[in-house]
PDB file of N, CA and C in Angstrom:
ATOM      1  N   MET A 245      94.953 122.331  99.953  1.00 54.00           N
ATOM      2  CA  MET A 245      93.807 122.615  99.802  1.00 54.00           C
ATOM      3  C   MET A 245      93.275 122.308  98.318  1.00 54.00           C
ATOM      4  N   GLU A 246      92.177 121.928  98.341  1.00 63.00           N
ATOM      5  CA  GLU A 246      91.503 121.427  97.302  1.00 63.00           C
ATOM      6  C   GLU A 246      90.477 122.374  96.255  1.00 63.00           C
ATOM      7  N   GLU A 247      90.632 121.982  95.397  1.00 70.00           N
ATOM      8  CA  GLU A 247      89.911 122.777  94.159  1.00 70.00           C
ATOM      9  C   GLU A 247      88.800 123.002  94.431  1.00 70.00           C
ATOM     10  N   HIS A 248      87.966 124.036  94.569  1.00 72.00           N
ATOM     11  CA  HIS A 248      86.716 124.201  94.382  1.00 72.00           C
ATOM     12  C   HIS A 248      85.924 124.124  92.809  1.00 72.00           C
ATOM     13  N   ILE A 249      84.608 123.246  93.295  1.00 76.00           N
ATOM     14  CA  ILE A 249      84.149 123.117  91.881  1.00 76.00           C
ATOM     15  C   ILE A 249      82.929 124.105  91.888  1.00 76.00           C
ATOM     16  N   GLU A 250      82.620 124.558  90.692  1.00 84.00           N
ATOM     17  CA  GLU A 250      81.764 125.298  90.411  1.00 84.00           C
ATOM     18  C   GLU A 250      80.354 124.447  90.332  1.00 84.00           C
ATOM     19  N   CYS A 251      79.164 124.415  90.995  1.00 85.00           N
ATOM     20  CA  CYS A 251      78.099 124.188  91.163  1.00 85.00           C
ATOM     21  C   CYS A 251      76.468 125.252  90.399  1.00 85.00           C
ATOM     22  N   SER A 252      75.629 123.785  89.981  1.00 90.00           N
ATOM     23  CA  SER A 252      74.814 124.695  89.948  1.00 90.00           C
ATOM     24  C   SER A 252      73.676 124.772  91.287  1.00 90.00           C
ATOM     25  N   TRP A 253      72.538 125.692  91.543  1.00 93.00           N
ATOM     26  CA  TRP A 253      72.091 125.627  92.376  1.00 93.00           C
ATOM     27  C   TRP A 253      70.610 124.805  92.122  1.00 93.00           C
ATOM     28  N   ILE A 254      69.861 124.382  93.449  1.00 93.00           N
ATOM     29  CA  ILE A 254      68.886 123.600  93.067  1.00 93.00           C
ATOM     30  C   ILE A 254      67.918 124.245  93.934  1.00 93.00           C
ATOM     31  N   PRO A 255      66.652 124.150  93.734  1.00 96.00           N
ATOM     32  CA  PRO A 255      65.620 124.820  94.558  1.00 96.00           C
ATOM     33  C   PRO A 255      65.442 124.026  95.990  1.00 96.00           C
ATOM     34  N   LEU A 256      65.085 125.114  96.842  1.00 96.00           N
ATOM     35  CA  LEU A 256      65.418 123.849  98.414  1.00 96.00           C
ATOM     36  C   LEU A 256      64.041 122.865  98.244  1.00 96.00           C
ATOM     37  N   GLU A 257      63.076 123.019  97.565  1.00 96.00           N
ATOM     38  CA  GLU A 257      61.880 122.254  97.384  1.00 96.00           C
ATOM     39  C   GLU A 257      62.554 120.665  96.574  1.00 96.00           C
ATOM     40  N   GLU A 258      63.319 120.832  95.758  1.00 94.00           N
ATOM     41  CA  GLU A 258      64.004 119.461  95.128  1.00 94.00           C
ATOM     42  C   GLU A 258      64.490 118.753  96.133  1.00 94.00           C
ATOM     43  N   PHE A 259      65.542 119.631  96.750  1.00 94.00           N
ATOM     44  CA  PHE A 259      66.358 118.908  97.842  1.00 94.00           C
ATOM     45  C   PHE A 259      65.734 118.360  98.898  1.00 94.00           C
ATOM     46  N   LYS A 260      64.472 118.742  99.671  1.00 96.00           N
ATOM     47  CA  LYS A 260      63.305 118.203 100.151  1.00 96.00           C
ATOM     48  C   LYS A 260      62.861 116.813  99.491  1.00 96.00           C
ATOM     49  N   LYS A 261      63.207 116.360  98.484  1.00 96.00           N
ATOM     50  CA  LYS A 261      61.935 115.339  98.162  1.00 96.00           C
ATOM     51  C   LYS A 261      63.371 114.215  98.168  1.00 96.00           C
ATOM     52  N   ALA A 262      64.800 114.572  98.573  1.00 96.00           N
ATOM     53  CA  ALA A 262      65.730 113.215  98.913  1.00 96.00           C
ATOM     54  C   ALA A 262      65.460 112.774 100.462  1.00 96.00           C
ATOM     55  N   ASN A 263      64.802 111.631 100.219  1.00 97.00           N
ATOM     56  CA  ASN A 263      64.888 110.982 101.957  1.00 97.00           C
ATOM     57  C   ASN A 263      66.496 110.297 102.092  1.00 97.00           C
ATOM     58  N   ILE A 264      66.828 111.154 103.029  1.00 97.00           N
ATOM     59  CA  ILE A 264      68.175 110.824 103.181  1.00 97.00           C
ATOM     60  C   ILE A 264      68.115 109.904 104.907  1.00 97.00           C
ATOM     61  N   VAL A 265      68.506 108.823 105.066  1.00 97.00           N
ATOM     62  CA  VAL A 265      68.279 108.015 106.226  1.00 97.00           C
ATOM     63  C   VAL A 265      69.760 107.625 106.579  1.00 97.00           C
ATOM     64  N   VAL A 266      69.374 106.831 108.225  1.00 97.00           N
ATOM     65  CA  VAL A 266      70.769 106.410 108.342  1.00 97.00           C
ATOM     66  C   VAL A 266      71.161 104.937 108.139  1.00 97.00           C
ATOM     67  N   GLY A 267      72.155 104.041 107.500  1.00 97.00           N
ATOM     68  CA  GLY A 267      71.969 102.946 107.264  1.00 97.00           C
ATOM     69  C   GLY A 267      72.840 101.994 107.636  1.00 97.00           C
ATOM     70  N   THR A 268      73.144 100.479 108.159  1.00 98.00           N
ATOM     71  CA  THR A 268      74.179  99.936 109.121  1.00 98.00           C
ATOM     72  C   THR A 268      74.673  99.112 107.730  1.00 98.00           C
ATOM     73  N   VAL A 269      76.063  99.042 107.228  1.00 98.00           N
ATOM     74  CA  VAL A 269      76.597  98.163 106.549  1.00 98.00           C
ATOM     75  C   VAL A 269      76.794  96.616 107.271  1.00 98.00           C
ATOM     76  N   LYS A 270      75.811  95.997 106.427  1.00 98.00           N
ATOM     77  CA  LYS A 270      75.883  94.537 106.726  1.00 98.00           C
ATOM     78  C   LYS A 270      76.997  93.926 106.141  1.00 98.00           C
ATOM     79  N   LYS A 271      77.095  93.790 104.830  1.00 98.00           N
ATOM     80  CA  LYS A 271      78.193  93.245 104.607  1.00 98.00           C
ATOM     81  C   LYS A 271      78.848  94.103 102.796  1.00 98.00           C
ATOM     82  N   ALA A 272      80.433  94.062 102.706  1.00 98.00           N
ATOM     83  CA  ALA A 272      80.775  94.767 101.780  1.00 98.00           C
ATOM     84  C   ALA A 272      81.764  93.959 100.962  1.00 98.00           C
ATOM     85  N   GLU A 273      81.680  94.023  99.800  1.00 98.00           N
ATOM     86  CA  GLU A 273      83.037  93.549  99.020  1.00 98.00           C
ATOM     87  C   GLU A 273      83.400  94.592  98.163  1.00 98.00           C
ATOM     88  N   ARG A 274      84.945  94.187  96.926  1.00 98.00           N
ATOM     89  CA  ARG A 274      84.526  95.130  96.159  1.00 98.00           C
ATOM     90  C   ARG A 274      84.244  94.566  94.758  1.00 98.00           C
ATOM     91  N   VAL A 275      83.939  95.849  93.780  1.00 97.00           N
ATOM     92  CA  VAL A 275      83.226  95.104  93.240  1.00 97.00           C
ATOM     93  C   VAL A 275      84.481  95.015  91.604  1.00 97.00           C
ATOM     94  N   GLU A 276      84.263  93.320  91.342  1.00 95.00           N
ATOM     95  CA  GLU A 276      85.156  93.274  90.076  1.00 95.00           C
ATOM     96  C   GLU A 276      85.801  94.331  89.106  1.00 95.00           C
ATOM     97  N   ASN A 277      86.756  93.736  88.907  1.00 95.00           N
ATOM     98  CA  ASN A 277      87.344  95.047  87.723  1.00 95.00           C
ATOM     99  C   ASN A 277      86.998  96.559  87.963  1.00 95.00           C
ATOM    100  N   SER A 278      87.377  96.677  89.734  1.00 96.00           N
ATOM    101  CA  SER A 278      86.835  98.262  89.690  1.00 96.00           C
ATOM    102  C   SER A 278      87.962  98.462  90.836  1.00 96.00           C
ATOM    103  N   GLU A 279      88.317  99.611  90.985  1.00 94.00           N
ATOM    104  CA  GLU A 279      89.233 100.093  92.206  1.00 94.00           C
ATOM    105  C   GLU A 279      88.643 100.686  92.935  1.00 94.00           C
ATOM    106  N   LYS A 280      87.841 101.153  92.653  1.00 95.00           N
ATOM    107  CA  LYS A 280      86.754 102.511  93.860  1.00 95.00           C
ATOM    108  C   LYS A 280      85.481 101.912  94.441  1.00 95.00           C
ATOM    109  N   LEU A 281      84.819 100.697  93.438  1.00 97.00           N
ATOM    110  CA  LEU A 281      83.426 100.440  93.653  1.00 97.00           C
ATOM    111  C   LEU A 281      83.386  99.366  94.944  1.00 97.00           C
ATOM    112  N   ILE A 282      82.930  99.397  95.672  1.00 98.00           N
ATOM    113  CA  ILE A 282      82.125  98.669  96.785  1.00 98.00           C
ATOM    114  C   ILE A 282      80.793  98.233  96.319  1.00 98.00           C
ATOM    115  N   LYS A 283      80.264  96.999  96.419  1.00 98.00           N
ATOM    116  CA  LYS A 283      78.689  96.720  96.670  1.00 98.00           C
ATOM    117  C   LYS A 283      78.559  96.041  98.588  1.00 98.00           C
ATOM    118  N   PHE A 284      77.734  97.217  98.783  1.00 98.00           N
ATOM    119  CA  PHE A 284      77.375  96.789  99.744  1.00 98.00           C
ATOM    120  C   PHE A 284      76.083  96.503  99.825  1.00 98.00           C
ATOM    121  N   GLU A 285      75.757  95.904 101.241  1.00 98.00           N
ATOM    122  CA  GLU A 285      74.505  95.383 101.764  1.00 98.00           C
ATOM    123  C   GLU A 285      74.073  96.409 102.964  1.00 98.00           C
ATOM    124  N   ILE A 286      73.134  97.115 103.253  1.00 98.00           N
ATOM    125  CA  ILE A 286      72.794  97.913 103.976  1.00 98.00           C
ATOM    126  C   ILE A 286      71.585  98.199 104.373  1.00 98.00           C
ATOM    127  N   GLY A 287      71.258  97.874 105.597  1.00 98.00           N
ATOM    128  CA  GLY A 287      70.558  97.582 106.413  1.00 98.00           C
ATOM    129  C   GLY A 287      70.070  98.843 106.687  1.00 98.00           C
ATOM    130  N   ILE A 288      68.330  99.418 106.512  1.00 96.00           N
ATOM    131  CA  ILE A 288      67.964 100.479 106.654  1.00 96.00           C
ATOM    132  C   ILE A 288      66.538 100.451 107.170  1.00 96.00           C
ATOM    133  N   GLY A 289      66.419 100.292 108.630  1.00 94.00           N
ATOM    134  CA  GLY A 289      65.170  99.472 109.405  1.00 94.00           C
ATOM    135  C   GLY A 289      65.327  98.019 109.097  1.00 94.00           C
ATOM    136  N   SER A 290      64.088  97.793 108.817  1.00 96.00           N
ATOM    137  CA  SER A 290      63.966  96.157 108.684  1.00 96.00           C
ATOM    138  C   SER A 290      64.085  95.717 107.155  1.00 96.00           C
ATOM    139  N   GLU A 291      64.741  96.674 106.251  1.00 96.00           N
ATOM    140  CA  GLU A 291      65.134  96.349 105.295  1.00 96.00           C
ATOM    141  C   GLU A 291      66.719  96.172 104.557  1.00 96.00           C
ATOM    142  N   THR A 292      67.018  95.272 103.554  1.00 98.00           N
ATOM    143  CA  THR A 292      68.389  95.811 102.794  1.00 98.00           C
ATOM    144  C   THR A 292      68.744  95.788 101.958  1.00 98.00           C
ATOM    145  N   ARG A 293      69.264  96.864 101.239  1.00 97.00           N
ATOM    146  CA  ARG A 293      69.313  97.177 100.146  1.00 97.00           C
ATOM    147  C   ARG A 293      70.786  96.811  99.476  1.00 97.00           C
ATOM    148  N   GLN A 294      70.940  96.767  98.418  1.00 98.00           N
ATOM    149  CA  GLN A 294      72.062  96.646  97.781  1.00 98.00           C
ATOM    150  C   GLN A 294      72.567  97.770  97.319  1.00 98.00           C
ATOM    151  N   VAL A 295      73.505  98.775  97.502  1.00 98.00           N
ATOM    152  CA  VAL A 295      74.450  99.619  97.089  1.00 98.00           C
ATOM    153  C   VAL A 295      75.874  99.817  96.832  1.00 98.00           C
ATOM    154  N   ILE A 296      76.107 100.320  95.538  1.00 98.00           N
ATOM    155  CA  ILE A 296      77.076 100.661  95.228  1.00 98.00           C
ATOM    156  C   ILE A 296      77.564 101.675  95.305  1.00 98.00           C
ATOM    157  N   GLY A 297      79.047 102.009  96.079  1.00 96.00           N
ATOM    158  CA  GLY A 297      79.513 103.023  96.291  1.00 96.00           C
ATOM    159  C   GLY A 297      81.173 103.455  95.818  1.00 96.00           C
ATOM    160  N   GLY A 298      81.250 104.349  96.019  1.00 95.00           N
ATOM    161  CA  GLY A 298      82.771 104.816  95.532  1.00 95.00           C
ATOM    162  C   GLY A 298      84.043 104.883  96.422  1.00 95.00           C
ATOM    163  N   LEU A 299      83.876 104.294  97.505  1.00 95.00           N
ATOM    164  CA  LEU A 299      84.390 104.502  98.514  1.00 95.00           C
ATOM    165  C   LEU A 299      86.031 103.395  98.424  1.00 95.00           C
ATOM    166  N   GLY A 300      86.056 103.072  97.504  1.00 95.00           N
ATOM    167  CA  GLY A 300      87.246 101.720  97.606  1.00 95.00           C
ATOM    168  C   GLY A 300      88.590 102.411  97.453  1.00 95.00           C
ATOM    169  N   LEU A 301      88.679 103.450  97.145  1.00 93.00           N
ATOM    170  CA  LEU A 301      89.947 103.876  97.329  1.00 93.00           C
ATOM    171  C   LEU A 301      90.161 104.661  98.507  1.00 93.00           C
ATOM    172  N   SER A 302      89.601 104.707  99.136  1.00 92.00           N
ATOM    173  CA  SER A 302      89.807 105.290 100.518  1.00 92.00           C
ATOM    174  C   SER A 302      89.572 104.365 101.928  1.00 92.00           C
ATOM    175  N   TYR A 303      88.579 103.265 102.043  1.00 93.00           N
ATOM    176  CA  TYR A 303      88.608 102.321 102.776  1.00 93.00           C
ATOM    177  C   TYR A 303      88.477 100.939 102.086  1.00 93.00           C
ATOM    178  N   SER A 304      88.849  99.780 102.758  1.00 96.00           N
ATOM    179  CA  SER A 304      88.703  98.656 102.594  1.00 96.00           C
ATOM    180  C   SER A 304      87.344  97.965 102.682  1.00 96.00           C
ATOM    181  N   PRO A 305      86.702  97.041 102.070  1.00 97.00           N
ATOM    182  CA  PRO A 305      85.392  96.867 102.686  1.00 97.00           C
ATOM    183  C   PRO A 305      85.456  96.331 103.757  1.00 97.00           C
ATOM    184  N   GLU A 306      86.755  95.678 104.205  1.00 97.00           N
ATOM    185  CA  GLU A 306      85.951  94.822 105.856  1.00 97.00           C
ATOM    186  C   GLU A 306      86.260  96.254 106.585  1.00 97.00           C
ATOM    187  N   GLU A 307      86.908  97.781 106.407  1.00 95.00           N
ATOM    188  CA  GLU A 307      86.894  98.334 107.563  1.00 95.00           C
ATOM    189  C   GLU A 307      85.634  99.082 107.578  1.00 95.00           C
ATOM    190  N   LEU A 308      84.479  98.743 106.900  1.00 96.00           N
ATOM    191  CA  LEU A 308      83.408  99.334 106.751  1.00 96.00           C
ATOM    192  C   LEU A 308      82.218  98.466 107.252  1.00 96.00           C
ATOM    193  N   ILE A 309      82.332  97.320 107.459  1.00 98.00           N
ATOM    194  CA  ILE A 309      81.066  96.805 107.933  1.00 98.00           C
ATOM    195  C   ILE A 309      80.883  97.134 109.087  1.00 98.00           C
ATOM    196  N   GLU A 310      79.779  97.047 109.581  1.00 98.00           N
ATOM    197  CA  GLU A 310      79.064  97.616 110.902  1.00 98.00           C
ATOM    198  C   GLU A 310      78.777  99.112 111.228  1.00 98.00           C
ATOM    199  N   LYS A 311      79.809  99.923 110.070  1.00 96.00           N
ATOM    200  CA  LYS A 311      79.464 101.657 109.931  1.00 96.00           C
ATOM    201  C   LYS A 311      78.300 101.998 109.388  1.00 96.00           C
ATOM    202  N   GLN A 312      77.818 103.285 109.840  1.00 96.00           N
ATOM    203  CA  GLN A 312      76.506 103.600 109.783  1.00 96.00           C
ATOM    204  C   GLN A 312      76.984 104.646 108.621  1.00 96.00           C
ATOM    205  N   LEU A 313      76.040 104.591 107.811  1.00 95.00           N
ATOM    206  CA  LEU A 313      76.125 105.592 106.767  1.00 95.00           C
ATOM    207  C   LEU A 313      75.061 106.419 106.260  1.00 95.00           C
ATOM    208  N   LEU A 314      75.124 107.541 106.145  1.00 96.00           N
ATOM    209  CA  LEU A 314      74.154 108.267 105.411  1.00 96.00           C
ATOM    210  C   LEU A 314      73.394 107.849 103.974  1.00 96.00           C
ATOM    211  N   ILE A 315      72.334 107.587 103.475  1.00 97.00           N
ATOM    212  CA  ILE A 315      71.671 106.802 102.259  1.00 97.00           C
ATOM    213  C   ILE A 315      70.827 107.621 101.947  1.00 97.00           C
ATOM    214  N   ILE A 316      71.053 108.289 100.488  1.00 97.00           N
ATOM    215  CA  ILE A 316      69.628 109.071  99.705  1.00 97.00           C
ATOM    216  C   ILE A 316      68.710 107.208  99.777  1.00 97.00           C
ATOM    217  N   GLU A 317      67.757 107.312  99.968  1.00 95.00           N
ATOM    218  CA  GLU A 317      67.013 105.583  99.761  1.00 95.00           C
ATOM    219  C   GLU A 317      66.041 105.933  98.717  1.00 95.00           C
ATOM    220  N   ASN A 318      65.612 106.910  98.434  1.00 96.00           N
ATOM    221  CA  ASN A 318      64.487 107.214  97.124  1.00 96.00           C
ATOM    222  C   ASN A 318      64.819 107.059  95.849  1.00 96.00           C
ATOM    223  N   LEU A 319      66.282 107.121  95.570  1.00 94.00           N
ATOM    224  CA  LEU A 319      66.813 107.467  94.282  1.00 94.00           C
ATOM    225  C   LEU A 319      66.224 106.189  93.247  1.00 94.00           C
ATOM    226  N   GLU A 320      66.159 106.691  92.220  1.00 95.00           N
ATOM    227  CA  GLU A 320      65.524 105.798  90.984  1.00 95.00           C
ATOM    228  C   GLU A 320      67.025 104.412  91.106  1.00 95.00           C
ATOM    229  N   PRO A 321      66.667 103.323  91.004  1.00 95.00           N
ATOM    230  CA  PRO A 321      67.930 102.406  91.109  1.00 95.00           C
ATOM    231  C   PRO A 321      68.351 102.303  89.646  1.00 95.00           C
ATOM    232  N   ARG A 322      69.811 102.430  90.023  1.00 94.00           N
ATOM    233  CA  ARG A 322      70.479 102.481  88.733  1.00 94.00           C
ATOM    234  C   ARG A 322      71.660 101.911  88.525  1.00 94.00           C
ATOM    235  N   PRO A 323      72.124 100.993  87.419  1.00 95.00           N
ATOM    236  CA  PRO A 323      73.246 100.166  87.602  1.00 95.00           C
ATOM    237  C   PRO A 323      74.435 100.657  87.377  1.00 95.00           C
ATOM    238  N   LEU A 324      75.751 100.240  88.133  1.00 94.00           N
ATOM    239  CA  LEU A 324      76.913 100.605  88.012  1.00 94.00           C
ATOM    240  C   LEU A 324      78.024  99.130  87.707  1.00 94.00           C
ATOM    241  N   MET A 325      78.598  99.056  87.034  1.00 94.00           N
ATOM    242  CA  MET A 325      79.473  98.006  86.619  1.00 94.00           C
ATOM    243  C   MET A 325      78.580  96.508  86.387  1.00 94.00           C
ATOM    244  N   GLY A 326      77.291  96.813  85.733  1.00 95.00           N
ATOM    245  CA  GLY A 326      76.411  95.731  85.606  1.00 95.00           C
ATOM    246  C   GLY A 326      75.710  95.431  86.888  1.00 95.00           C
ATOM    247  N   LEU A 327      75.819  96.177  88.419  1.00 97.00           N
ATOM    248  CA  LEU A 327      75.419  95.534  89.621  1.00 97.00           C
ATOM    249  C   LEU A 327      73.959  96.682  89.576  1.00 97.00           C
ATOM    250  N   ALA A 328      72.944  96.745  90.173  1.00 97.00           N
ATOM    251  CA  ALA A 328      72.086  97.434  90.374  1.00 97.00           C
ATOM    252  C   ALA A 328      72.111  98.055  92.049  1.00 97.00           C
ATOM    253  N   SER A 329      72.219  99.848  91.777  1.00 98.00           N
ATOM    254  CA  SER A 329      72.532  99.782  93.016  1.00 98.00           C
ATOM    255  C   SER A 329      70.926 100.829  93.329  1.00 98.00           C
ATOM    256  N   GLN A 330      70.771 100.445  94.621  1.00 97.00           N
ATOM    257  CA  GLN A 330      69.332 101.016  95.029  1.00 97.00           C
ATOM    258  C   GLN A 330      69.645 101.519  96.189  1.00 97.00           C
ATOM    259  N   GLY A 331      70.419 102.864  95.960  1.00 97.00           N
ATOM    260  CA  GLY A 331      70.535 104.433  96.937  1.00 97.00           C
ATOM    261  C   GLY A 331      71.836 104.877  96.307  1.00 97.00           C
ATOM    262  N   MET A 332      71.963 106.017  97.434  1.00 97.00           N
ATOM    263  CA  MET A 332      73.517 106.462  97.409  1.00 97.00           C
ATOM    264  C   MET A 332      73.741 107.006  98.679  1.00 97.00           C
ATOM    265  N   ILE A 333      75.276 106.383  98.692  1.00 97.00           N
ATOM    266  CA  ILE A 333      75.757 106.748  99.718  1.00 97.00           C
ATOM    267  C   ILE A 333      76.288 108.203 100.032  1.00 97.00           C
ATOM    268  N   LEU A 334      76.317 108.851 100.796  1.00 95.00           N
ATOM    269  CA  LEU A 334      76.825 110.405 101.447  1.00 95.00           C
ATOM    270  C   LEU A 334      77.687 110.394 102.168  1.00 95.00           C
ATOM    271  N   ALA A 335      79.063 110.798 101.947  1.00 85.00           N
ATOM    272  CA  ALA A 335      80.461 110.365 102.662  1.00 85.00           C
ATOM    273  C   ALA A 335      81.058 111.414 102.545  1.00 85.00           C
ATOM    274  N   ALA A 336      82.114 111.923 103.702  1.00 77.00           N
ATOM    275  CA  ALA A 336      83.267 112.644 103.787  1.00 77.00           C
ATOM    276  C   ALA A 336      84.146 111.833 104.130  1.00 77.00           C
ATOM    277  N   ARG A 337      85.375 112.656 104.411  1.00 69.00           N
ATOM    278  CA  ARG A 337      86.587 112.208 104.045  1.00 69.00           C
ATOM    279  C   ARG A 337      86.742 110.800 105.145  1.00 69.00           C
ATOM    280  N   ASP A 338      86.395 111.448 106.557  1.00 60.00           N
ATOM    281  CA  ASP A 338      86.467 110.539 107.749  1.00 60.00           C
ATOM    282  C   ASP A 338      85.283 109.600 108.009  1.00 60.00           C
ATOM    283  N   ILE A 339      84.865 108.478 108.066  1.00 55.00           N
ATOM    284  CA  ILE A 339      83.700 107.613 108.200  1.00 55.00           C
ATOM    285  C   ILE A 339      83.612 107.324 109.889  1.00 55.00           C
TER     286      ILE A 339
END
């Protein structure tokens, strides 16, 4: 059984600001010098975004190609290992 992690509550109005969309993985490759990070090219509508996600301990990049993932698309871009991430992947154990 997994350990429960304490969390702090956020107001529903804050959560509503997150724009959660379905994106399709077009390309995926491991981030150099990282065991868990994968660099994704994800199609969201007619746009392609680079998103860096920590799925590398559970999945190989090859098995994620053409998978559909939930993405928070309106987060401010953030550098991870020197690469810009233009969103956040939401994932559970099995994709």
